[in-house]
Amino acid sequence: MVEGVTRAALTAEIVERRSVVAFDSRPIEAEKLQALVEAARWAPSSSNRQPWRITLVRSGESRNALNAALSAGNQQWAVNAPLLVVFAAVAPDPERPGQLPKLMLDVGFAGQNMMLEAVHQELRSHPMGGWDEGKVKAALGIPEENAVGFVVAIGYGGDVNDLPEDARPKETRERVRNDVGQNFFDGRFGQAWNG
Ligand SMILES: Cc1cc2nc3c(=O)[nH]c(=O)nc-3n(C[C@H](O)[C@H](O)[C@H](O)COP(=O)(O)O)c2cc1C
């Protein structure tokens, strides 16, 4: 395993994005919210179909219900974030039923664009797969034919000491990645890339 982030020649947003758990409840300014929306809007998608349906949830009844739809572990920290963003899509697309993986990839590109823009706006983020799909849909009124891909918490940094003790290590944990040759190949599948 490789420790830390390879900094050479990478954009600051890629280097600095990390999944954190200490969020301050301070609201995100309107211009920054707009930047997050625009960043996701300009993501690439297959045939430019823009399948993503993205709900930004700040407060109120739907936010309380969404908080409750998260896994217990995620609730420990994600409820403090001033913004939860739910990425969904009609899936499978009735016109392209065999293209489900590509469709969800498009949704993922939109999510990554938003998380990188969050860094650019001096915000932090954390994607989540830990939630109950039925409860998420019920919380936001998402129609049945949609699949929920992931939920992203976004906000300003907060004090990790405000979190329950067992949630704190995620804030400071060492970030690791596989050795490059494990996942990247040169010319032929399985032949390790080594530059
Ligand atoms: C689709 C997806 C689902 C994830 N689900 C959770 C989750 O439910 N809870 C959590 O704490 N982190 C979750 N993560 C965060 C990952 O654990 C994290 O991205 C990974 O450890 C790499 O760390 P980094 O984001 O800081 O680079 C998820 C990430 C992705 C992309």
CSV table of N, CA and C in Angstrom, one decimal, residues 20-29 33 57-58 63 67 76-84 122-126 153-163 171:
chain,number,residue,atom,x,y,z
A,20,VAL,N,-13.8,13.6,4.9
A,20,VAL,CA,-13.6,14.0,6.3
A,20,VAL,C,-14.9,13.9,7.0
A,21,VAL,N,-14.8,13.9,8.4
A,21,VAL,CA,-16.1,13.8,9.2
A,21,VAL,C,-16.4,15.0,10.0
A,22,ALA,N,-15.4,15.9,10.2
A,22,ALA,CA,-15.6,17.1,11.1
A,22,ALA,C,-16.2,18.2,10.2
A,23,PHE,N,-17.5,18.4,10.3
A,23,PHE,CA,-18.2,19.5,9.6
A,23,PHE,C,-18.8,20.5,10.6
A,24,ASP,N,-18.7,21.8,10.2
A,24,ASP,CA,-19.4,22.9,10.9
A,24,ASP,C,-20.8,23.0,10.3
A,25,SER,N,-21.7,23.4,11.2
A,25,SER,CA,-23.1,23.5,10.6
A,25,SER,C,-23.3,24.9,9.9
A,26,ARG,N,-22.3,25.7,9.9
A,26,ARG,CA,-22.4,27.0,9.2
A,26,ARG,C,-22.9,26.8,7.8
A,27,PRO,N,-24.0,27.6,7.4
A,27,PRO,CA,-24.5,27.4,6.0
A,27,PRO,C,-23.5,27.7,4.9
A,28,ILE,N,-23.7,27.1,3.8
A,28,ILE,CA,-22.9,27.4,2.6
A,28,ILE,C,-23.5,28.6,1.8
A,29,GLU,N,-22.6,29.5,1.5
A,29,GLU,CA,-23.1,30.7,0.7
A,29,GLU,C,-23.8,30.3,-0.6
A,33,LEU,N,-23.0,27.4,-3.4
A,33,LEU,CA,-23.9,26.3,-3.8
A,33,LEU,C,-24.1,26.3,-5.3
A,57,VAL,N,-30.1,19.0,-0.2
A,57,VAL,CA,-30.9,19.1,1.0
A,57,VAL,C,-30.2,19.8,2.1
A,58,ARG,N,-30.8,20.9,2.6
A,58,ARG,CA,-30.2,21.7,3.6
A,58,ARG,C,-30.9,21.5,4.9
A,63,ARG,N,-34.8,17.2,5.4
A,63,ARG,CA,-33.4,17.0,5.8
A,63,ARG,C,-33.4,16.0,7.1
A,67,ASN,N,-31.5,12.6,7.2
A,67,ASN,CA,-30.5,12.2,8.3
A,67,ASN,C,-30.8,10.8,8.8
A,76,GLN,N,-23.5,9.6,12.8
A,76,GLN,CA,-22.6,10.2,13.8
A,76,GLN,C,-22.0,11.5,13.4
A,77,TRP,N,-21.7,11.7,12.1
A,77,TRP,CA,-21.0,12.9,11.7
A,77,TRP,C,-21.7,13.6,10.6
A,78,ALA,N,-22.4,12.9,9.7
A,78,ALA,CA,-23.0,13.6,8.5
A,78,ALA,C,-24.1,14.5,8.9
A,79,VAL,N,-24.8,14.3,10.0
A,79,VAL,CA,-25.9,15.2,10.3
A,79,VAL,C,-25.5,16.6,10.6
A,80,ASN,N,-24.2,16.8,10.9
A,80,ASN,CA,-23.6,18.2,11.2
A,80,ASN,C,-23.4,19.0,9.9
A,81,ALA,N,-23.2,18.3,8.8
A,81,ALA,CA,-22.9,19.0,7.5
A,81,ALA,C,-24.2,19.8,7.1
A,82,PRO,N,-23.9,21.0,6.7
A,82,PRO,CA,-25.1,21.9,6.3
A,82,PRO,C,-25.8,21.4,5.0
A,83,LEU,N,-25.1,20.5,4.3
A,83,LEU,CA,-25.7,20.1,3.0
A,83,LEU,C,-25.4,18.6,2.8
A,84,LEU,N,-26.5,17.9,2.4
A,84,LEU,CA,-26.4,16.6,1.9
A,84,LEU,C,-27.0,16.6,0.5
A,122,GLU,N,-13.3,25.9,-1.0
A,122,GLU,CA,-12.8,25.8,0.4
A,122,GLU,C,-13.8,25.1,1.3
A,123,LEU,N,-14.5,24.2,0.7
A,123,LEU,CA,-15.5,23.3,1.4
A,123,LEU,C,-14.9,21.9,1.5
A,124,ARG,N,-15.5,21.1,2.4
A,124,ARG,CA,-15.0,19.7,2.5
A,124,ARG,C,-16.2,18.8,2.1
A,125,SER,N,-15.9,17.5,1.8
A,125,SER,CA,-17.0,16.6,1.4
A,125,SER,C,-16.7,15.2,1.9
A,126,HIS,N,-17.7,14.4,1.8
A,126,HIS,CA,-17.6,13.0,2.1
A,126,HIS,C,-18.7,12.2,1.4
A,153,ALA,N,-22.0,14.4,1.7
A,153,ALA,CA,-22.0,15.5,2.8
A,153,ALA,C,-21.0,16.6,2.4
A,154,ILE,N,-21.5,17.8,2.4
A,154,ILE,CA,-20.6,19.0,2.1
A,154,ILE,C,-20.7,20.1,3.1
A,155,GLY,N,-19.6,20.7,3.4
A,155,GLY,CA,-19.7,21.8,4.3
A,155,GLY,C,-18.3,22.3,4.7
A,156,TYR,N,-18.3,23.3,5.6
A,156,TYR,CA,-17.0,23.8,6.1
A,156,TYR,C,-16.5,22.9,7.2
A,157,GLY,N,-15.2,23.0,7.5
A,157,GLY,CA,-14.6,22.1,8.5
A,157,GLY,C,-15.1,22.5,9.9
A,158,GLY,N,-15.2,21.5,10.7
A,158,GLY,CA,-15.7,21.7,12.1
A,158,GLY,C,-14.6,21.2,13.1
A,159,ASP,N,-15.1,21.0,14.3
A,159,ASP,CA,-14.2,20.5,15.4
A,159,ASP,C,-14.4,19.0,15.6
A,160,VAL,N,-13.4,18.3,15.3
A,160,VAL,CA,-13.5,16.8,15.4
A,160,VAL,C,-13.8,16.4,16.9
A,161,ASN,N,-13.5,17.2,17.8
A,161,ASN,CA,-13.8,16.9,19.2
A,161,ASN,C,-15.3,16.9,19.6
A,162,ASP,N,-16.1,17.6,18.7
A,162,ASP,CA,-17.5,17.6,18.9
A,162,ASP,C,-18.2,16.3,18.5
A,163,LEU,N,-17.4,15.4,17.9
A,163,LEU,CA,-18.0,14.1,17.4
A,163,LEU,C,-17.9,13.0,18.5
A,171,GLU,N,-11.4,11.3,10.7
A,171,GLU,CA,-10.9,12.6,10.3
A,171,GLU,C,-9.4,12.6,10.0
